[in-house]
Structures are given as structure tokens and as C-alpha cells.
Amino acid sequence: MDEMRGKSRLMRGAPPAPEHQVTLANWRVEPFNRWSYSHVSEIVPSAQIPNNPDLITPLAAAPADFGRIDIRTADGRSSTVAEMLATTYTDGFLVLHKGRIAAESYAGALTRFRPHIVFSVSKSITGTLAGTLVERGELDPDAPIVTYLPEVAKSAYGDASVRHVLDMTVAIDFAEEYLNPESDFMRYRRATNWNPPLPGETPGDLRSFLAGLKRGAGDHGRQFHYVSVNSDLLGWILERAAQQTFADLLGERIWSPMGAEMPAQITVDRLGAPRTAGGISAGLRDLARFGELMRQDGAAQGRQLVPAAWIDDILTRGDKAAWARGDMDHFNPGGSYRSKWYILDDARQQFCAVGIHGQWIFIDRQSETVIVKVSSQPLPVDEAMDRLILAGLKAIAAALG
Amino acid sequence: MDEMRGKSRLMRGAPPAPEHQVTLANWRVEPFNRWSYSHVSEIVPSAQIPNNPDLITPLAAAPADFGRIDIRTADGRSSTVAEMLATTYTDGFLVLHKGRIAAESYAGALTRFRPHIVFSVSKSITGTLAGTLVERGELDPDAPIVTYLPEVAKSAYGDASVRHVLDMTVAIDFAEEYLNPESDFMRYRRATNWNPPLPGETPGDLRSFLAGLKRGAGDHGRQFHYVSVNSDLLGWILERAAQQTFADLLGERIWSPMGAEMPAQITVDRLGAPRTAGGISAGLRDLARFGELMRQDGAAQGRQLVPAAWIDDILTRGDKAAWARGDMDHFNPGGSYRSKWYILDDARQQFCAVGIHGQWIFIDRQSETVIVKVSSQPLPVDEAMDRLILAGLKAIAAALG
């Protein structure tokens, strides 16, 4: 894995040379993202998601070599796991097999002792946390959103339910345009503290932005339509329903009791609103622990942290028709999406969380495998890389059973 | 200690009511600081100072009750430790006696699992870290500063040595005006990301600010003159000398091997410059572990992390005459200041680190005691509270031996 370790000069020197400075203006741009994705809290203010050092779960090691496993993608490319890792800007890679570390490596600016941003894997973590509120009676997934957030009554969410937000089937007039600087999406990014304000711009905030989103055509619930703002709204719903900050809630209910070895972090806007759609950074081992929690039906260290019924619902109740009608069918033909997780293979109980720039938590229950990959791919979305990586993760799982 | 736990509405609710919102504009102002001092990274971008979860030092408990200990201040006030803690906005209080936790309590917005800002205690941590560079031959405390930082040649530091910075005896034209909004001090605060930029202001940065500081009258080395910028400069010197970021350096050489249970944090400016004069936040137990490291001559878990000679130098080579000529003699008559530590009592080997708004690490070797107190006092400097607290800490040490 040594070939992965970049000899970058980013942020080296005090001060770094101007061409090696990573700032709020360039942190999601290649090559600056290779540094920033392991240092997000230095760029964007971030809340701490507490762990509990007394409860850290030990992870035993059972090393295995996956590098030579062949990968064959649907479009006919042939590769190996080692090549896949080396060519997809991998910063961290960890395979848990039967709960033991079979492979673990760090590259770029990442170490074991540093959190890496997971972008939309944050959505899946938030969707899982939602289950803890459902079980406690704090949240009804079938209730109208306005039950919790009357302030969004006039927005796209005014006649939608929590379930529509969980499953990305809100009919909303919003496009996920990662690279268009004039778009609503950039206004959203500025509202979340992720981009610098425009000259003379009055700073916005995430919650006000969400309350102003416009209704799209058609019925809610019919079509999978991936928009990050839905997942930020879910975070807001959880905060209101549990009367606690998202960071504290996730820390108390999952991060601490599951045995995380580090606090995680989440970026916040200027009023403290957490970017639950994409702002979580976490240690590689803790992401693996979280994946293992999902594999183990929501139990860790002998305690049921997330209701098994909630995870079972994720695995079995995804709407394949809504997925097929949606805009990401090519990524996972015949699959579905439920409570912020992608269901890949019903028979193997194989599912995953995915974030832009190459973030993955992949779970395959048949082979008792959890794989985490964090990366700093140059483009937010790179379909060829996605296909290669997913084929690689599936090949590892297949090799393990 | 329950009476210390405020029923604050600060940052409660999503969003918080406007009058309960903590922002970059109000975070160091009462009552907002009660929340912000336990949540600094949510306000100011912060670098993570790594710990190592495999090396966490266990802390045994040996509970004792200090609340009824009488305190008598030099100006004749009489109180008790319990009253002192309750009236000085204590957020966290921990007594280690012979390395065991004799008392530990949390209030305000602090918990065991959350870092609290320590302001100028950061200076003492930085001064201690400097010793690790001296031992490795990376830093000569008697060398001219320009050996390391040629870019400050035209500033107040152009003819000063590292030792002058360590001991706050630089002749510099700069005043520590915490409350004057028109001052150079506020320009400094804006350069460090601690205050919002003025309308239309081109954002500054800490290192450029330091390189522009003006020489004061007189010789270096003669008079104790407390200016925070000296300690930021020391951090910059350490980064240049060790060719590593301050956060990584402190993590590798002290925070990880001493057995910290949490990462610490340090605020950074928009180019990543760490605010080593005051920007560290850390867990209460980890501050106690750091104090214990100082008490134990720089050794922890059987390893010598900081040279014993460096700590011995701190305890024995402070310049009492320079201190007596300085601007803080009233705080510690007959004392001295060395490598960013205040020497209180030579016979007892009693010394401390102090930060504005009530941050303390107090070490008394005679009684084998380390006391940490973190607070959110309304005023940066409150001499009456300082006197009361210091008398209280001394009374606890005296009661223990």
C-alpha cells in the first residue's frame, strides 16, 4: 500500500507556500482535498460527537491479503483490488471479517488517529440514528414533517412525511449540481459554511435555507430523487424530536456505546446547525465499528443500540419501483434505497453507504464482512470509479464467502 | 457541586432563540462564554491534536472532600473551597493526589467527554513542548529567533532570543488590551480567526501579524512583560524547528504517549497557523494527566517524554528580579516565570499555568498534588477571583501535605 502514500507538500511549512495552502475556497478541489478531507475541522467549524474512552471496543486482527483479488466490472474492465485502491485516491481502507481486522491501511494525509470526512455516508449514519428515536416513541416515521417542524410548512416539505425524507422520495425542485457555481446548490453550500460568502453577501444559515425550498411536480413517495438537503432536514427533525443537538444525540446513543475510539465531528453552520447530509468526519476504525453494528442487527458490546427491526426494515422494505424510476438506477440496477442506505443484494443481505469523492461503508452479511474505504477522488461523482470500487468490494466479499 | 450546574438555554433548540445564540461575535462574552468554552471548535476552526486510544493511562480514584477547607486570602477575605468553586464560574474541577482522582466535577456545558478551552494554559503546554525540541537538538533556547524565523528580522523579535520569548522578557510595543475594541490586540484577535472581520477588511493571518510587531524601549531580558503574541511566536518557532505542525508535534511527543483519553484541539487561522498562546481545548482528565507529567519530572507510563532537566530549569532558574520589575508582580509576589510557567513556591516546588476567564493547572510537588480548574468567568482578568482561587488551590495542597 506504500504506493498510495503521496509525497504531498500541501500545508507543509509554516506558512505553507501559497500554492500549497488549503483554504475554505479550495478545500474540495483537487489536489487540496487530499489534505483537507483528513483535516476538515481546520477549515469548517465542527461540533464534536463524543465517544467514551472507557467503552472502546478492542478490534482483534486476522490479517489477510486481498490485493490480488480480480475485479471485473459490468462494462468489462478487468483489474485487481490493489490496482483499484491505488487508482481511486484511497486515504483509508479497512476490512473487518467476522469482526476482526483483515486489512487496514492509511495513505494521503490520513492516519489511524485522525478523522476523515465521509460526505453522504453521514446520511446513512443519520438514518440509523433515526431508528433510536422511533423506538423511544420520539419520532413517527409516517408522521407529517410539520408535526416536528412547523416552520417548513410553506416549503417542499409542507405536505411530505418523515418517511419521504428518509427514503429520498420528496418531490422537490432542487438539483444536486456539485460543480455549477451559479446554482442553488452553491447557495446551500455557502449557508452551511462550506464555501466562503460572496462579497457583500449577508451570511445565510442552513435551517432558513431548508425552510425556503420549493415543491417539485408530482406526488411525494413515488420516485427516488437524490437531494442532500433532505438529509439535512432529517437531522433537524431528529434534533427537534429528541430535544438535543445532533452531535450529542449521536454521541450518546451510538458513538459512545458502540465503543468508538475517537470522537467524531460534524461541520456546523454559523448558528450551530449540523450538516447531517455530509459533514461527519470519523476515524477509519470507528467507521468499521459502525458498519459492524449494522451487520450485527444494531447490537454492540452486548447492548441493543439500534432496534433490530429498524435495520431489518432497511434491508427488506426498500421500494424497488421508486428506485427504478429514480436518477441513480445505473449505480445499482434492481436495488433500492431505504432510510439512507443502498440495498445491493437481498440474498446476501449486502448493503452500503456512499459519499462523494469516494467514501464507502459496505456490509455483506453472507460473508460476515464490513469494508470501509475513504478517499479523496478529484471529482465528487465519478461513475467509472464507483463501478470499479463497488465491483472490488463485492469481489472481496465473494472471496470471503 | 450540583449548585454549579447552570440551567442555561444557550444554544438549546434548533435553532436556538436569537438571544441564546452563541456566535463568533459573542463567544467570549458573558453569558455566551459558558457554552462556547466547551464548544470552541464549533465557533473557530480547530486542528486536532491526536491522542492514541491504545495508550490511555487509567486514573484510579481515591475520593476526598475538599469543600469545607477554609480559604483566607491575602486581602483578608475568608471562604471555603466549595464557595470558591461555586462563585468562580467553575466548569470543571479535578484534584489528583498521588496520581489518583481525589475530586472531579463538571458544570456549565462541560462533561468528561468534551474539551474545554484553557486560554493561556496553552502557553505553558507550548513551553513544555519546547523542551522536547531542545533535547533533540532541534532548538537552542539561547539562539537568536531569526535563526529559525528570518522573516521576523525587522520586528520586535529581530534582536531577541528564543529564551526572551520563553520567559516573556521581549521589549515589545504591544499591550494586552482585552477589552478595547480599537486596539492592536483586536487586530490580532481578528488575524487569529477569533473575532469576525470588520466590514470590508482584508482578512489577516497570525504569522504576518507577528512579523509586523514593533520593538519596545529597553533591552530584552530585563523585565517580565506579558504579551500573548510572544507565545504564538514560540509556536511558530517550534513548527519551523521541528518541521511539523504544532498539533502533530504536540500529539506525537506528549498527548499520545502521556496517555490522553481524548484528542485535544487548537484553533487555527485561515492559513492554518495555530494559536499556541491561547487556543488549546482539552479534556479535564487530560489536563490533569499533563499536570501529573510535570509533577513527575516529565515521565509518564515509564517513558521520559519531556527532559527532566527542562522541568528542573523551569523550577529553579526563573528570574525573580525580572518578575519583580514586571506588570504582574501583584499576582505572585516574590515569584518568577520561566518557559511559560509561574513559579509560586520554591520550597514546595509549587508552580502553575493560568489562563484568562479562570483556567488553572496547579502543581504542588510537596503534597504530590495536581489541581485543574477550568471556568467561564465573565471577565478575562479578575484579580479578586484570581486571589481567591489561588488561595483555595494552595489551601487544598496544604491540607494534603
mmCIF file of N, CA, C and O in Angstrom, chain A residues 8 20 41 44 86 108 113 139 141-142 145 153 161 180 213 215 220 234 245 284 294 305 312 325 330 333 356 391:
data_model
loop_
_atom_site.group_PDB
_atom_site.id
_atom_site.type_symbol
_atom_site.label_atom_id
_atom_site.label_comp_id
_atom_site.label_asym_id
_atom_site.label_seq_id
_atom_site.Cartn_x
_atom_site.Cartn_y
_atom_site.Cartn_z
ATOM 1 N N SER A 8 2.991 14.692 -0.668
ATOM 2 C CA SER A 8 2.395 15.999 -0.883
ATOM 3 C C SER A 8 3.081 17.081 -0.050
ATOM 4 O O SER A 8 3.553 16.845 1.050
ATOM 5 N N HIS A 20 0.472 25.790 -1.966
ATOM 6 C CA HIS A 20 0.177 24.589 -1.167
ATOM 7 C C HIS A 20 -0.789 24.873 -0.013
ATOM 8 O O HIS A 20 -0.956 24.051 0.878
ATOM 9 N N SER A 41 -12.007 19.976 10.251
ATOM 10 C CA SER A 41 -12.298 20.931 11.327
ATOM 11 C C SER A 41 -11.357 22.127 11.310
ATOM 12 O O SER A 41 -11.621 23.137 11.955
ATOM 13 N N VAL A 44 -13.633 24.155 8.399
ATOM 14 C CA VAL A 44 -15.035 24.459 8.709
ATOM 15 C C VAL A 44 -15.288 24.183 10.192
ATOM 16 O O VAL A 44 -14.950 23.097 10.675
ATOM 17 N N ALA A 86 -5.192 1.717 -5.479
ATOM 18 C CA ALA A 86 -4.141 2.664 -5.857
ATOM 19 C C ALA A 86 -4.650 3.726 -6.824
ATOM 20 O O ALA A 86 -4.133 4.841 -6.840
ATOM 21 N N GLY A 108 -2.215 9.148 1.875
ATOM 22 C CA GLY A 108 -2.520 10.572 1.774
ATOM 23 C C GLY A 108 -2.210 11.261 3.095
ATOM 24 O O GLY A 108 -1.131 11.086 3.657
ATOM 25 N N PHE A 113 -5.252 8.013 13.711
ATOM 26 C CA PHE A 113 -5.620 8.899 14.815
ATOM 27 C C PHE A 113 -6.231 10.212 14.337
ATOM 28 O O PHE A 113 -6.173 11.232 15.022
ATOM 29 N N LEU A 139 -40.171 9.715 17.623
ATOM 30 C CA LEU A 139 -40.315 10.019 16.202
ATOM 31 C C LEU A 139 -41.202 8.973 15.547
ATOM 32 O O LEU A 139 -41.010 7.773 15.749
ATOM 33 N N PRO A 141 -42.068 7.712 11.890
ATOM 34 C CA PRO A 141 -41.589 7.902 10.520
ATOM 35 C C PRO A 141 -42.716 8.190 9.525
ATOM 36 O O PRO A 141 -42.457 8.729 8.460
ATOM 37 N N ASP A 142 -43.950 7.863 9.890
ATOM 38 C CA ASP A 142 -45.046 8.111 8.967
ATOM 39 C C ASP A 142 -45.771 9.429 9.235
ATOM 40 O O ASP A 142 -46.721 9.774 8.535
ATOM 41 N N ILE A 145 -43.960 15.870 8.315
ATOM 42 C CA ILE A 145 -42.781 16.585 8.822
ATOM 43 C C ILE A 145 -43.180 17.787 9.676
ATOM 44 O O ILE A 145 -42.531 18.090 10.680
ATOM 45 N N ALA A 153 -43.663 24.518 6.772
ATOM 46 C CA ALA A 153 -44.998 24.283 6.210
ATOM 47 C C ALA A 153 -45.137 24.805 4.784
ATOM 48 O O ALA A 153 -45.835 24.204 3.962
ATOM 49 N N SER A 161 -43.934 13.457 4.415
ATOM 50 C CA SER A 161 -43.773 12.757 5.701
ATOM 51 C C SER A 161 -42.285 12.518 5.966
ATOM 52 O O SER A 161 -41.440 12.636 5.074
ATOM 53 N N ASN A 180 -21.668 23.535 -10.535
ATOM 54 C CA ASN A 180 -22.176 24.771 -11.135
ATOM 55 C C ASN A 180 -22.150 25.906 -10.111
ATOM 56 O O ASN A 180 -22.932 25.922 -9.161
ATOM 57 N N LEU A 213 -37.121 25.909 0.601
ATOM 58 C CA LEU A 213 -37.035 25.056 -0.600
ATOM 59 C C LEU A 213 -38.403 24.840 -1.242
ATOM 60 O O LEU A 213 -39.417 24.725 -0.546
ATOM 61 N N ARG A 215 -41.449 23.192 -3.675
ATOM 62 C CA ARG A 215 -42.112 21.940 -4.051
ATOM 63 C C ARG A 215 -41.837 21.633 -5.509
ATOM 64 O O ARG A 215 -41.842 22.523 -6.361
ATOM 65 N N HIS A 220 -45.209 13.070 -3.604
ATOM 66 C CA HIS A 220 -44.128 12.522 -2.781
ATOM 67 C C HIS A 220 -44.254 10.995 -2.769
ATOM 68 O O HIS A 220 -45.339 10.447 -2.900
ATOM 69 N N LEU A 234 -33.611 15.886 7.801
ATOM 70 C CA LEU A 234 -33.779 14.774 8.742
ATOM 71 C C LEU A 234 -33.013 15.060 10.042
ATOM 72 O O LEU A 234 -33.520 14.824 11.144
ATOM 73 N N THR A 245 -28.935 18.324 20.650
ATOM 74 C CA THR A 245 -28.183 18.546 19.419
ATOM 75 C C THR A 245 -27.883 17.204 18.768
ATOM 76 O O THR A 245 -27.730 16.176 19.443
ATOM 77 N N LEU A 284 -11.213 5.823 10.783
ATOM 78 C CA LEU A 284 -11.463 4.655 9.940
ATOM 79 C C LEU A 284 -11.974 3.472 10.770
ATOM 80 O O LEU A 284 -12.937 2.792 10.403
ATOM 81 N N MET A 294 -24.144 -2.331 12.157
ATOM 82 C CA MET A 294 -25.213 -2.600 11.184
ATOM 83 C C MET A 294 -25.249 -4.087 10.824
ATOM 84 O O MET A 294 -26.327 -4.674 10.654
ATOM 85 N N LEU A 305 -28.285 -1.169 20.493
ATOM 86 C CA LEU A 305 -28.219 0.290 20.378
ATOM 87 C C LEU A 305 -29.223 0.825 19.373
ATOM 88 O O LEU A 305 -29.840 1.860 19.572
ATOM 89 N N ASP A 312 -33.772 -4.279 10.020
ATOM 90 C CA ASP A 312 -34.479 -5.244 9.192
ATOM 91 C C ASP A 312 -35.376 -4.524 8.172
ATOM 92 O O ASP A 312 -35.441 -4.908 6.996
ATOM 93 N N ARG A 325 -37.421 4.157 -10.938
ATOM 94 C CA ARG A 325 -37.896 5.396 -11.565
ATOM 95 C C ARG A 325 -36.949 6.555 -11.310
ATOM 96 O O ARG A 325 -37.115 7.634 -11.855
ATOM 97 N N HIS A 330 -28.656 3.420 -12.496
ATOM 98 C CA HIS A 330 -27.441 2.860 -13.115
ATOM 99 C C HIS A 330 -26.409 2.418 -12.072
ATOM 100 O O HIS A 330 -25.626 1.507 -12.308
ATOM 101 N N PRO A 333 -28.482 -1.340 -10.346
ATOM 102 C CA PRO A 333 -29.690 -1.823 -11.039
ATOM 103 C C PRO A 333 -30.404 -2.901 -10.226
ATOM 104 O O PRO A 333 -29.761 -3.812 -9.698
ATOM 105 N N ILE A 356 -19.722 11.207 -1.755
ATOM 106 C CA ILE A 356 -18.968 11.736 -2.898
ATOM 107 C C ILE A 356 -17.467 11.689 -2.614
ATOM 108 O O ILE A 356 -17.033 11.595 -1.464
ATOM 109 N N ALA A 391 -17.428 -3.028 -7.659
ATOM 110 C CA ALA A 391 -17.076 -4.379 -8.122
ATOM 111 C C ALA A 391 -15.972 -4.963 -7.242
ATOM 112 O O ALA A 391 -15.983 -6.165 -6.920
#
